[in-house]
Amino acid sequence: MSVSVWRGDAVGSFQPFDVKVEDNQTVLDVVAWIQQYADPTLSYRYACRVGMCGSCAMMVNGTPRWTCRTHVKKVLVDGHIEIAPLRNLPVIKDLATDMDPFFDKWVAAEGVHHPTLTRNDPIEAIDPAEAARVESAAGIECINCSVCYAACDTVANNPDFLGPAALQRAWTVYNDSKNADKQTILDAVSGAGGCHNCHSQGSCAVHCPNDLNPMNAIAGLKRETARNFFKRRS
């Protein structure tokens, strides 16, 4: 097969490689083969290789994917594959992107725990069937792979937009009964670049490898920030 791999930084170009097709071969296997046998200067990021960490996410034929879970035979088009770094993030080199903007927005959305108790207090029992706990648990499996961030056209056109993952995390923490500061979260996600910038196109839900739906979380934040706005004005 013919494999086009992005080389350089944001102003780089694609470099072609010829790679033998193997049984049960993933796109990450292809990238690793190129780095080991064709060009040792190729830079990319991976860790677990079994779909647990999300660090191997790249653009495959223009679609963000976990390359360790993407089998070649499912994405091979006329004997060709195109592999590029994740969209909407600065390129460090080749297939490796700078994740700082992604995590900076995660923090900016106040997706951090604001505790109600101290370590000296007894552990509070939470009913897993409680409505807020169920809502919170819906996004708990996000591993911050940034596939949804790369898929988001709003991020592409508005660099200030916090993005699906950060807003989903904010909604997860907001619904956690052990979180003590809901107002701080609402203030963080209602400003410039916040939840109301989302156009509800749904690319985040379509491409999430863990089948999460950040769009639902963003809709929840929109409702709560609207309620909060009118409550403050009354």
Coordinates of N, CA and C in Angstrom, one line a residue:
M1 N 0.8 -1.2 0.0 CA 0.0 0.0 0.0 C 0.9 1.2 0.0
S2 N 0.3 2.3 -0.5 CA 1.0 3.6 -0.5 C 0.5 4.4 0.8
V3 N 1.4 4.9 1.5 CA 1.0 5.7 2.8 C 1.6 7.1 2.7
S4 N 0.8 8.1 2.8 CA 1.3 9.5 2.8 C 1.3 9.9 4.3
V5 N 2.4 10.4 4.7 CA 2.6 10.7 6.1 C 3.0 12.2 6.2
W6 N 2.4 13.0 7.1 CA 2.7 14.4 7.2 C 4.1 14.5 7.9
R7 N 5.0 15.3 7.3 CA 6.3 15.6 7.8 C 6.5 17.1 8.1
G8 N 7.2 17.4 9.1 CA 7.5 18.8 9.4 C 6.5 19.3 10.4
D9 N 6.3 20.7 10.5 CA 5.4 21.3 11.4 C 4.2 21.7 10.6
A10 N 3.6 22.8 11.0 CA 2.3 23.3 10.4 C 2.5 23.6 8.9
V11 N 3.7 23.9 8.5 CA 3.9 24.2 7.1 C 4.7 23.1 6.4
G12 N 4.5 21.9 6.8 CA 5.2 20.7 6.2 C 4.5 20.2 5.0
S13 N 4.7 19.0 4.7 CA 4.1 18.4 3.5 C 4.0 16.8 3.7
F14 N 3.3 16.2 2.9 CA 3.2 14.7 3.0 C 4.3 14.0 2.3
Q15 N 4.8 13.0 2.9 CA 5.9 12.1 2.3 C 5.3 10.7 2.0
P16 N 5.6 10.2 0.9 CA 5.0 8.9 0.5 C 5.9 7.7 1.0
F17 N 5.3 6.7 1.4 CA 6.0 5.4 1.8 C 5.3 4.2 1.2
D18 N 6.0 3.2 0.9 CA 5.4 2.0 0.5 C 5.6 1.0 1.6
V19 N 4.4 0.4 2.1 CA 4.4 -0.4 3.2 C 3.6 -1.7 2.9
K20 N 4.2 -2.8 3.2 CA 3.5 -4.1 3.0 C 2.3 -4.3 3.8
V21 N 1.2 -4.7 3.2 CA 0.0 -5.0 3.9 C 0.1 -6.3 4.7
E22 N -0.2 -6.3 6.0 CA -0.2 -7.5 6.8 C -1.6 -7.8 7.4
D23 N -1.8 -9.0 7.8 CA -3.0 -9.4 8.5 C -3.1 -8.7 9.8
N24 N -4.3 -8.3 10.2 CA -4.6 -7.7 11.5 C -3.7 -6.5 11.7
Q25 N -3.4 -5.7 10.7 CA -2.5 -4.6 10.8 C -3.3 -3.3 11.1
T26 N -2.8 -2.5 12.1 CA -3.4 -1.3 12.5 C -2.7 -0.1 11.9
V27 N -3.3 1.1 11.9 CA -2.6 2.2 11.3 C -1.4 2.6 12.2
L28 N -1.5 2.3 13.5 CA -0.3 2.6 14.4 C 0.8 1.6 14.1
D29 N 0.5 0.4 13.7 CA 1.5 -0.6 13.2 C 2.2 0.0 12.0
V30 N 1.5 0.6 11.1 CA 2.1 1.2 9.9 C 3.0 2.3 10.2
V31 N 2.6 3.2 11.1 CA 3.4 4.3 11.5 C 4.7 3.8 12.2
A32 N 4.5 2.8 13.1 CA 5.7 2.2 13.8 C 6.7 1.5 12.8
W33 N 6.1 0.9 11.8 CA 7.0 0.2 10.8 C 7.8 1.3 10.0
I34 N 7.2 2.3 9.6 CA 7.9 3.4 8.9 C 9.0 4.0 9.8
Q35 N 8.7 4.2 11.1 CA 9.7 4.8 11.9 C 10.9 3.8 12.2
Q36 N 10.6 2.5 12.2 CA 11.6 1.5 12.6 C 12.4 1.1 11.3
Y37 N 11.8 1.1 10.2 CA 12.4 0.5 9.0 C 12.7 1.4 7.8
A38 N 11.9 2.5 7.8 CA 12.0 3.4 6.6 C 12.6 4.7 6.9
D39 N 12.2 5.3 8.0 CA 12.7 6.6 8.4 C 12.7 6.8 9.9
P40 N 13.8 6.6 10.6 CA 13.8 6.7 12.1 C 13.6 8.1 12.6
T41 N 13.6 9.1 11.7 CA 13.4 10.5 12.2 C 11.9 10.8 12.4
L42 N 11.0 9.9 12.0 CA 9.6 10.2 12.1 C 9.2 10.3 13.5
S43 N 8.4 11.4 13.9 CA 8.0 11.6 15.2 C 6.5 11.4 15.3
Y44 N 6.1 10.6 16.4 CA 4.7 10.4 16.7 C 4.6 10.1 18.1
R45 N 3.3 10.0 18.6 CA 3.1 9.7 20.0 C 2.2 8.5 20.2
Y46 N 2.5 7.7 21.1 CA 1.7 6.5 21.5 C 2.1 6.0 22.9
A47 N 1.3 5.2 23.5 CA 1.7 4.6 24.8 C 1.2 3.2 24.9
C48 N -0.1 2.9 25.1 CA -0.5 1.6 25.5 C -0.7 0.6 24.3
R49 N -1.0 1.1 23.2 CA -1.3 0.3 21.9 C -2.6 -0.5 22.0
V50 N -3.4 -0.4 23.1 CA -4.5 -1.3 23.2 C -5.8 -0.5 23.4
G51 N -5.9 0.8 23.0 CA -7.1 1.6 23.1 C -7.5 2.0 24.5
M52 N -6.5 2.3 25.4 CA -6.8 2.7 26.7 C -6.4 4.1 27.0
C53 N -5.3 4.6 26.3 CA -4.7 5.9 26.7 C -5.2 7.0 25.7
G54 N -5.4 6.7 24.5 CA -5.8 7.7 23.5 C -4.7 8.6 22.9
S55 N -3.4 8.3 23.3 CA -2.3 9.2 22.9 C -1.9 9.0 21.5
C56 N -2.4 7.9 20.8 CA -2.0 7.6 19.5 C -3.0 8.3 18.4
A57 N -3.8 9.2 18.9 CA -4.8 9.7 18.0 C -4.2 10.6 16.9
M58 N -4.6 10.3 15.7 CA -4.1 11.1 14.5 C -5.3 11.2 13.5
M59 N -5.0 12.0 12.5 CA -6.0 12.1 11.4 C -5.7 11.0 10.4
V60 N -6.7 10.2 10.1 CA -6.5 9.1 9.1 C -7.5 9.3 8.0
N61 N -7.0 9.6 6.8 CA -7.8 10.0 5.7 C -8.8 11.2 6.0
G62 N -8.2 12.1 6.8 CA -9.0 13.3 7.2 C -9.9 13.1 8.4
T63 N -9.9 12.0 9.0 CA -10.8 11.7 10.1 C -10.0 11.4 11.4
P64 N -10.3 12.0 12.5 CA -9.6 11.8 13.8 C -9.9 10.4 14.3
R65 N -8.8 9.6 14.6 CA -9.0 8.3 15.1 C -7.9 7.9 16.1
W66 N -8.3 6.9 16.9 CA -7.2 6.2 17.6 C -6.5 5.2 16.7
T67 N -5.3 5.4 16.3 CA -4.7 4.6 15.3 C -4.5 3.2 15.8
C68 N -4.4 2.9 17.1 CA -4.1 1.6 17.6 C -5.4 0.7 17.4
R69 N -6.6 1.4 17.3 CA -7.8 0.6 17.1 C -8.3 0.7 15.7
T70 N -7.6 1.3 14.8 CA -8.0 1.5 13.4 C -7.3 0.5 12.5
H71 N -8.0 -0.5 12.1 CA -7.4 -1.5 11.2 C -7.3 -1.0 9.8
V72 N -6.1 -1.3 9.2 CA -5.8 -0.8 7.9 C -6.9 -1.2 6.9
K73 N -7.4 -2.4 6.9 CA -8.3 -2.8 5.9 C -9.6 -2.0 5.9
K74 N -9.9 -1.4 7.0 CA -11.1 -0.6 7.1 C -11.0 0.8 6.6
V75 N -9.7 1.3 6.4 CA -9.5 2.7 6.0 C -8.7 2.7 4.7
L76 N -8.3 1.6 4.2 CA -7.5 1.6 2.9 C -8.4 1.9 1.7
V77 N -8.0 3.0 1.0 CA -8.8 3.4 -0.2 C -8.0 3.3 -1.4
D78 N -8.3 2.4 -2.3 CA -7.6 2.2 -3.5 C -6.1 2.0 -3.2
G79 N -5.8 1.2 -2.2 CA -4.4 0.9 -1.8 C -3.7 2.1 -1.2
H80 N -4.4 3.1 -0.7 CA -3.7 4.3 -0.1 C -4.3 4.7 1.2
I81 N -3.4 5.2 2.1 CA -3.8 5.8 3.4 C -3.1 7.1 3.6
E82 N -3.8 8.1 4.1 CA -3.1 9.4 4.4 C -3.2 9.6 6.0
I83 N -2.0 9.8 6.6 CA -1.9 10.0 8.0 C -1.3 11.3 8.3
A84 N -2.0 12.1 9.2 CA -1.6 13.4 9.5 C -1.8 13.7 11.0
P85 N -1.2 14.7 11.6 CA -1.4 15.1 13.0 C -2.8 15.6 13.3
L86 N -3.3 15.5 14.5 CA -4.6 15.9 14.9 C -4.9 17.4 14.4
R87 N -6.0 17.6 13.9 CA -6.5 19.0 13.5 C -6.7 19.8 14.8
N88 N -6.6 21.1 14.6 CA -7.0 22.1 15.6 C -5.9 22.2 16.7
L89 N -4.8 21.6 16.6 CA -3.7 21.7 17.6 C -2.4 22.0 16.9
P90 N -1.5 22.8 17.6 CA -0.2 23.1 17.0 C 0.6 21.8 16.7
V91 N 1.3 21.8 15.6 CA 2.1 20.6 15.3 C 3.5 20.8 15.8
I92 N 4.0 19.9 16.6 CA 5.3 20.0 17.1 C 6.3 19.5 16.0
K93 N 6.0 18.3 15.6 CA 6.8 17.7 14.5 C 6.1 16.5 14.0
D94 N 6.0 16.4 12.7 CA 5.4 15.2 12.0 C 4.0 15.0 12.6
L95 N 3.8 13.8 13.2 CA 2.5 13.4 13.7 C 2.2 13.8 15.2
A96 N 3.2 14.4 15.8 CA 3.1 14.8 17.2 C 2.6 16.2 17.4
T97 N 1.5 16.4 18.1 CA 0.9 17.7 18.3 C 1.1 18.2 19.7
D98 N 1.0 19.5 19.9 CA 1.2 20.1 21.2 C -0.2 20.1 21.9
M99 N -0.3 19.4 23.0 CA -1.6 19.2 23.7 C -1.9 20.3 24.7
D100 N -1.0 21.3 24.9 CA -1.2 22.3 25.9 C -2.5 23.1 25.7
P101 N -2.8 23.6 24.5 CA -4.0 24.3 24.3 C -5.3 23.5 24.7
F102 N -5.3 22.3 24.4 CA -6.4 21.4 24.8 C -6.6 21.3 26.3
F103 N -5.5 21.1 27.0 CA -5.6 21.0 28.5 C -5.8 22.3 29.2
D104 N -5.2 23.4 28.5 CA -5.5 24.7 29.1 C -6.9 25.1 29.1
K105 N -7.7 24.6 28.1 CA -9.1 24.9 28.0 C -9.9 24.0 29.0
W106 N -9.3 22.8 29.2 CA -9.9 21.9 30.2 C -9.9 22.6 31.6
V107 N -8.8 23.2 31.9 CA -8.7 23.9 33.2 C -9.6 25.2 33.2
A108 N -9.5 25.9 32.0 CA -10.3 27.2 31.9 C -11.8 26.9 32.1
A109 N -12.3 25.8 31.7 CA -13.7 25.4 31.9 C -14.1 25.0 33.3
E110 N -13.1 25.1 34.2 CA -13.3 24.7 35.6 C -13.7 23.3 35.7
G111 N -13.1 22.5 34.9 CA -13.3 21.0 35.0 C -12.5 20.4 36.1
V112 N -12.4 21.0 37.2 CA -11.6 20.5 38.3 C -12.6 20.4 39.5
H113 N -12.2 19.5 40.4 CA -13.1 19.2 41.6 C -13.0 20.3 42.6
H114 N -14.1 20.8 43.1 CA -14.1 21.8 44.2 C -14.8 21.0 45.4
P115 N -14.0 20.5 46.3 CA -14.4 19.6 47.3 C -15.4 20.2 48.3
T116 N -16.3 19.4 48.8 CA -17.3 19.8 49.8 C -16.8 19.4 51.2
L117 N -15.9 18.4 51.3 CA -15.4 18.0 52.5 C -13.8 18.0 52.5
T118 N -13.3 17.8 53.7 CA -11.8 17.7 53.8 C -11.4 16.2 54.0
R119 N -10.2 15.9 53.9 CA -9.7 14.5 54.1 C -10.0 14.0 55.5
N120 N -10.3 14.9 56.4 CA -10.6 14.5 57.8 C -12.0 14.1 58.0
D121 N -12.9 14.4 57.0 CA -14.3 14.1 57.1 C -14.6 12.7 56.6
P122 N -15.6 12.0 57.1 CA -15.9 10.7 56.7 C -16.4 10.7 55.2
I123 N -16.1 9.6 54.5 CA -16.5 9.6 53.0 C -18.0 9.6 52.9
E124 N -18.5 10.4 52.0 CA -19.9 10.6 51.8 C -20.4 9.5 50.8
A125 N -21.5 8.8 51.2 CA -22.0 7.8 50.3 C -22.9 8.4 49.3
I126 N -22.7 8.0 48.0 CA -23.5 8.6 46.9 C -24.3 7.5 46.2
D127 N -25.5 7.7 46.1 CA -26.4 6.7 45.4 C -26.1 6.7 43.9
P128 N -25.6 5.6 43.3 CA -25.3 5.6 41.9 C -26.5 5.8 41.0
A129 N -27.7 5.6 41.6 CA -28.9 5.7 40.8 C -29.5 7.2 40.8
E130 N -28.9 8.0 41.6 CA -29.3 9.4 41.7 C -29.2 10.1 40.3
A131 N -30.2 10.9 40.0 CA -30.2 11.5 38.6 C -29.0 12.3 38.3
A132 N -28.5 13.1 39.2 CA -27.3 13.9 39.0 C -26.1 13.0 38.8
R133 N -26.0 11.9 39.6 CA -24.9 11.0 39.5 C -24.9 10.2 38.2
V134 N -26.1 9.9 37.7 CA -26.2 9.2 36.4 C -25.7 10.2 35.3
E135 N -26.1 11.4 35.4 CA -25.7 12.4 34.4 C -24.2 12.7 34.4
S136 N -23.7 12.7 35.6 CA -22.2 12.9 35.8 C -21.5 11.7 35.2
A137 N -22.0 10.5 35.5 CA -21.3 9.3 35.1 C -21.3 9.1 33.6
A138 N -22.2 9.8 32.9 CA -22.3 9.6 31.4 C -21.0 10.1 30.7
G139 N -20.3 11.0 31.3 CA -19.1 11.5 30.7 C -17.8 11.2 31.4
I140 N -17.9 10.3 32.4 CA -16.7 10.0 33.2 C -15.6 9.2 32.4
E141 N -16.0 8.5 31.3 CA -15.1 7.7 30.6 C -14.3 8.5 29.6
C142 N -14.4 9.8 29.6 CA -13.5 10.6 28.7 C -12.1 10.5 29.2
I143 N -11.2 10.2 28.2 CA -9.8 10.1 28.6 C -8.9 11.2 28.0
N144 N -9.6 12.2 27.5 CA -8.9 13.4 27.0 C -7.9 13.1 25.8
C145 N -8.4 12.3 24.9 CA -7.6 11.9 23.7 C -7.6 13.0 22.7
S146 N -8.6 14.0 22.8 CA -8.8 15.1 21.9 C -9.3 14.8 20.5
V147 N -9.8 13.6 20.3 CA -10.4 13.3 19.0 C -11.6 14.2 18.8
C148 N -12.4 14.4 19.8 CA -13.6 15.3 19.6 C -13.1 16.7 19.3
Y149 N -12.0 17.2 19.9 CA -11.5 18.5 19.7 C -11.0 18.7 18.3
A150 N -10.4 17.6 17.7 CA -9.9 17.6 16.4 C -11.1 17.6 15.4
A151 N -12.2 16.9 15.8 CA -13.3 16.8 14.9 C -14.2 18.0 14.8
C152 N -14.0 18.9 15.8 CA -14.9 20.1 16.0 C -14.7 21.2 15.0
D153 N -15.7 21.5 14.2 CA -15.5 22.6 13.2 C -15.6 24.0 13.9
T154 N -16.3 24.0 15.1 CA -16.4 25.3 15.8 C -15.0 25.6 16.4
V155 N -14.3 24.7 16.9 CA -12.9 24.9 17.3 C -12.0 25.4 16.1
A156 N -12.2 24.8 15.0 CA -11.5 25.2 13.8 C -11.7 26.6 13.4
N157 N -12.9 27.1 13.6 CA -13.2 28.5 13.2 C -13.2 29.5 14.3
N158 N -13.1 29.0 15.5 CA -13.1 29.9 16.7 C -12.1 29.3 17.7
P159 N -10.8 29.7 17.6 CA -9.8 29.2 18.5 C -10.1 29.4 20.0
D160 N -11.0 30.4 20.3 CA -11.3 30.6 21.7 C -12.3 29.6 22.3
F161 N -13.0 28.9 21.4 CA -14.0 27.9 21.9 C -13.3 26.9 22.8
L162 N -13.9 26.6 24.0 CA -13.3 25.7 24.9 C -13.3 24.3 24.4
G163 N -14.2 23.9 23.6 CA -14.2 22.6 23.0 C -15.0 21.6 23.7
P164 N -15.3 20.5 23.0 CA -16.3 19.5 23.5 C -15.8 18.8 24.8
A165 N -14.5 18.4 24.8 CA -14.0 17.6 26.0 C -14.0 18.5 27.3
A166 N -13.5 19.7 27.1 CA -13.5 20.6 28.3 C -14.9 20.9 28.8
L167 N -15.8 21.1 27.9 CA -17.2 21.4 28.4 C -17.9 20.1 28.9
Q168 N -17.6 19.0 28.4 CA -18.1 17.8 28.9 C -17.6 17.5 30.3
R169 N -16.3 17.8 30.5 CA -15.7 17.6 31.9 C -16.4 18.6 32.8
A170 N -16.6 19.8 32.4 CA -17.3 20.8 33.3 C -18.7 20.3 33.7
W171 N -19.4 19.8 32.7 CA -20.8 19.2 33.0 C -20.7 18.0 34.0
T172 N -19.7 17.2 33.8 CA -19.5 16.1 34.7 C -19.3 16.5 36.1
V173 N -18.4 17.5 36.3 CA -18.1 18.0 37.6 C -19.3 18.8 38.2
Y174 N -20.0 19.5 37.3 CA -21.1 20.3 37.8 C -22.2 19.4 38.4
N175 N -22.4 18.2 37.8 CA -23.4 17.3 38.3 C -22.9 16.4 39.5
D176 N -21.7 16.5 39.8 CA -21.2 15.7 40.9 C -21.6 16.3 42.3
S177 N -22.3 15.5 43.1 CA -22.8 16.1 44.3 C -21.7 16.4 45.3
K178 N -20.5 15.9 45.1 CA -19.4 16.2 45.9 C -18.7 17.5 45.5
N179 N -19.2 18.1 44.4 CA -18.6 19.4 44.0 C -19.3 20.5 44.7
A180 N -18.5 21.5 45.2 CA -19.0 22.5 46.1 C -19.2 23.9 45.4
D181 N -18.8 24.0 44.1 CA -18.9 25.4 43.5 C -19.4 25.3 42.1
K182 N -20.7 25.1 42.0 CA -21.3 25.1 40.7 C -21.3 26.4 40.0
Q183 N -21.4 27.5 40.8 CA -21.4 28.8 40.2 C -20.1 29.2 39.4
T184 N -19.0 28.7 40.0 CA -17.7 29.0 39.3 C -17.7 28.3 38.0
I185 N -18.2 27.1 37.9 CA -18.3 26.4 36.6 C -19.2 27.1 35.6
L186 N -20.4 27.5 36.1 CA -21.3 28.2 35.2 C -20.6 29.5 34.7
D187 N -20.0 30.2 35.5 CA -19.3 31.5 35.1 C -18.2 31.2 34.1
A188 N -17.5 30.1 34.2 CA -16.4 29.7 33.3 C -16.9 29.3 31.9
V189 N -18.0 28.7 31.9 CA -18.5 28.1 30.6 C -19.5 29.0 29.9
S190 N -19.9 30.1 30.5 CA -20.9 31.0 29.9 C -20.3 32.2 29.2
G191 N -19.0 32.4 29.4 CA -18.3 33.6 28.8 C -17.9 33.4 27.4
A192 N -17.0 34.2 26.9 CA -16.5 34.1 25.5 C -15.8 32.8 25.3
G193 N -16.2 32.1 24.2 CA -15.6 30.8 24.0 C -16.3 29.7 24.7
G194 N -17.4 30.0 25.4 CA -18.0 29.0 26.2 C -19.0 28.1 25.5
C195 N -20.0 27.5 26.3 CA -20.9 26.5 25.7 C -21.8 27.1 24.6
H196 N -22.1 28.4 24.7 CA -23.1 29.0 23.8 C -22.5 29.2 22.4
N197 N -21.2 29.0 22.3 CA -20.5 29.0 21.0 C -20.7 27.7 20.2
C198 N -21.1 26.7 20.8 CA -21.3 25.4 20.2 C -22.5 25.5 19.2
H199 N -22.3 25.0 18.0 CA -23.3 25.0 16.9 C -24.1 23.7 16.8
S200 N -23.8 22.8 17.7 CA -24.6 21.5 17.8 C -24.5 20.7 16.5
Q201 N -23.3 20.7 15.9 CA -23.1 19.9 14.7 C -23.0 18.5 15.0
G202 N -22.5 18.1 16.2 CA -22.4 16.7 16.6 C -21.2 15.9 16.2
S203 N -20.2 16.6 15.6 CA -19.0 15.8 15.2 C -18.3 15.2 16.4
C204 N -18.4 15.8 17.5 CA -17.8 15.2 18.7 C -18.4 13.9 19.1
A205 N -19.7 13.8 19.0 CA -20.4 12.5 19.3 C -20.2 11.5 18.3
V206 N -20.1 11.9 17.0 CA -19.9 10.9 15.9 C -18.5 10.3 16.0
H207 N -17.5 11.0 16.4 CA -16.2 10.5 16.3 C -15.6 10.0 17.7
C208 N -16.3 10.2 18.8 CA -15.7 9.8 20.1 C -15.5 8.3 20.1
P209 N -14.3 7.9 20.3 CA -14.0 6.4 20.3 C -14.6 5.7 21.5
N210 N -15.0 6.4 22.6 CA -15.6 5.8 23.7 C -17.2 5.9 23.7
D211 N -17.7 6.4 22.5 CA -19.1 6.5 22.3 C -19.8 7.5 23.3
L212 N -19.1 8.5 23.7 CA -19.6 9.5 24.6 C -20.3 10.6 23.7
N213 N -21.1 11.4 24.3 CA -21.9 12.5 23.6 C -21.7 13.8 24.3
P214 N -20.5 14.5 24.0 CA -20.3 15.8 24.5 C -21.4 16.8 24.2
M215 N -22.1 16.6 23.1 CA -23.1 17.6 22.7 C -24.2 17.6 23.7
N216 N -24.6 16.5 24.3 CA -25.6 16.4 25.3 C -25.1 17.2 26.6
A217 N -23.8 17.0 26.9 CA -23.3 17.8 28.0 C -23.3 19.3 27.8
I218 N -23.0 19.7 26.6 CA -23.0 21.1 26.2 C -24.4 21.7 26.3
A219 N -25.4 20.9 25.8 CA -26.8 21.3 25.9 C -27.2 21.5 27.4
G220 N -26.7 20.6 28.2 CA -27.0 20.8 29.7 C -26.4 22.1 30.2
L221 N -25.2 22.4 29.8 CA -24.6 23.6 30.3 C -25.3 24.8 29.8
K222 N -25.8 24.8 28.5 CA -26.5 25.9 27.9 C -27.8 26.1 28.8
R223 N -28.5 25.1 29.1 CA -29.7 25.2 29.9 C -29.4 25.8 31.3
E224 N -28.4 25.3 32.0 CA -28.1 25.8 33.3 C -27.5 27.2 33.3
T225 N -26.7 27.6 32.3 CA -26.2 29.0 32.3 C -27.4 29.9 31.9
A226 N -28.3 29.5 31.1 CA -29.5 30.3 30.8 C -30.3 30.6 32.1
R227 N -30.6 29.5 32.8 CA -31.4 29.6 34.1 C -30.6 30.5 35.0
N228 N -29.3 30.3 35.1 CA -28.5 31.2 36.0 C -28.6 32.6 35.6
F229 N -28.6 32.9 34.3 CA -28.6 34.3 33.9 C -29.9 35.0 34.3
F230 N -31.1 34.3 34.1 CA -32.4 34.9 34.4 C -32.6 34.9 35.9
K231 N -32.0 34.0 36.6 CA -32.1 34.0 38.1 C -31.4 35.2 38.7
R232 N -30.3 35.5 38.1 CA -29.5 36.6 38.6 C -30.2 38.0 38.3
R233 N -31.0 38.0 37.2 CA -31.6 39.2 36.8 C -32.9 39.5 37.5
S234 N -33.5 38.4 38.1 CA -34.8 38.5 38.7 C -34.6 39.1 40.1

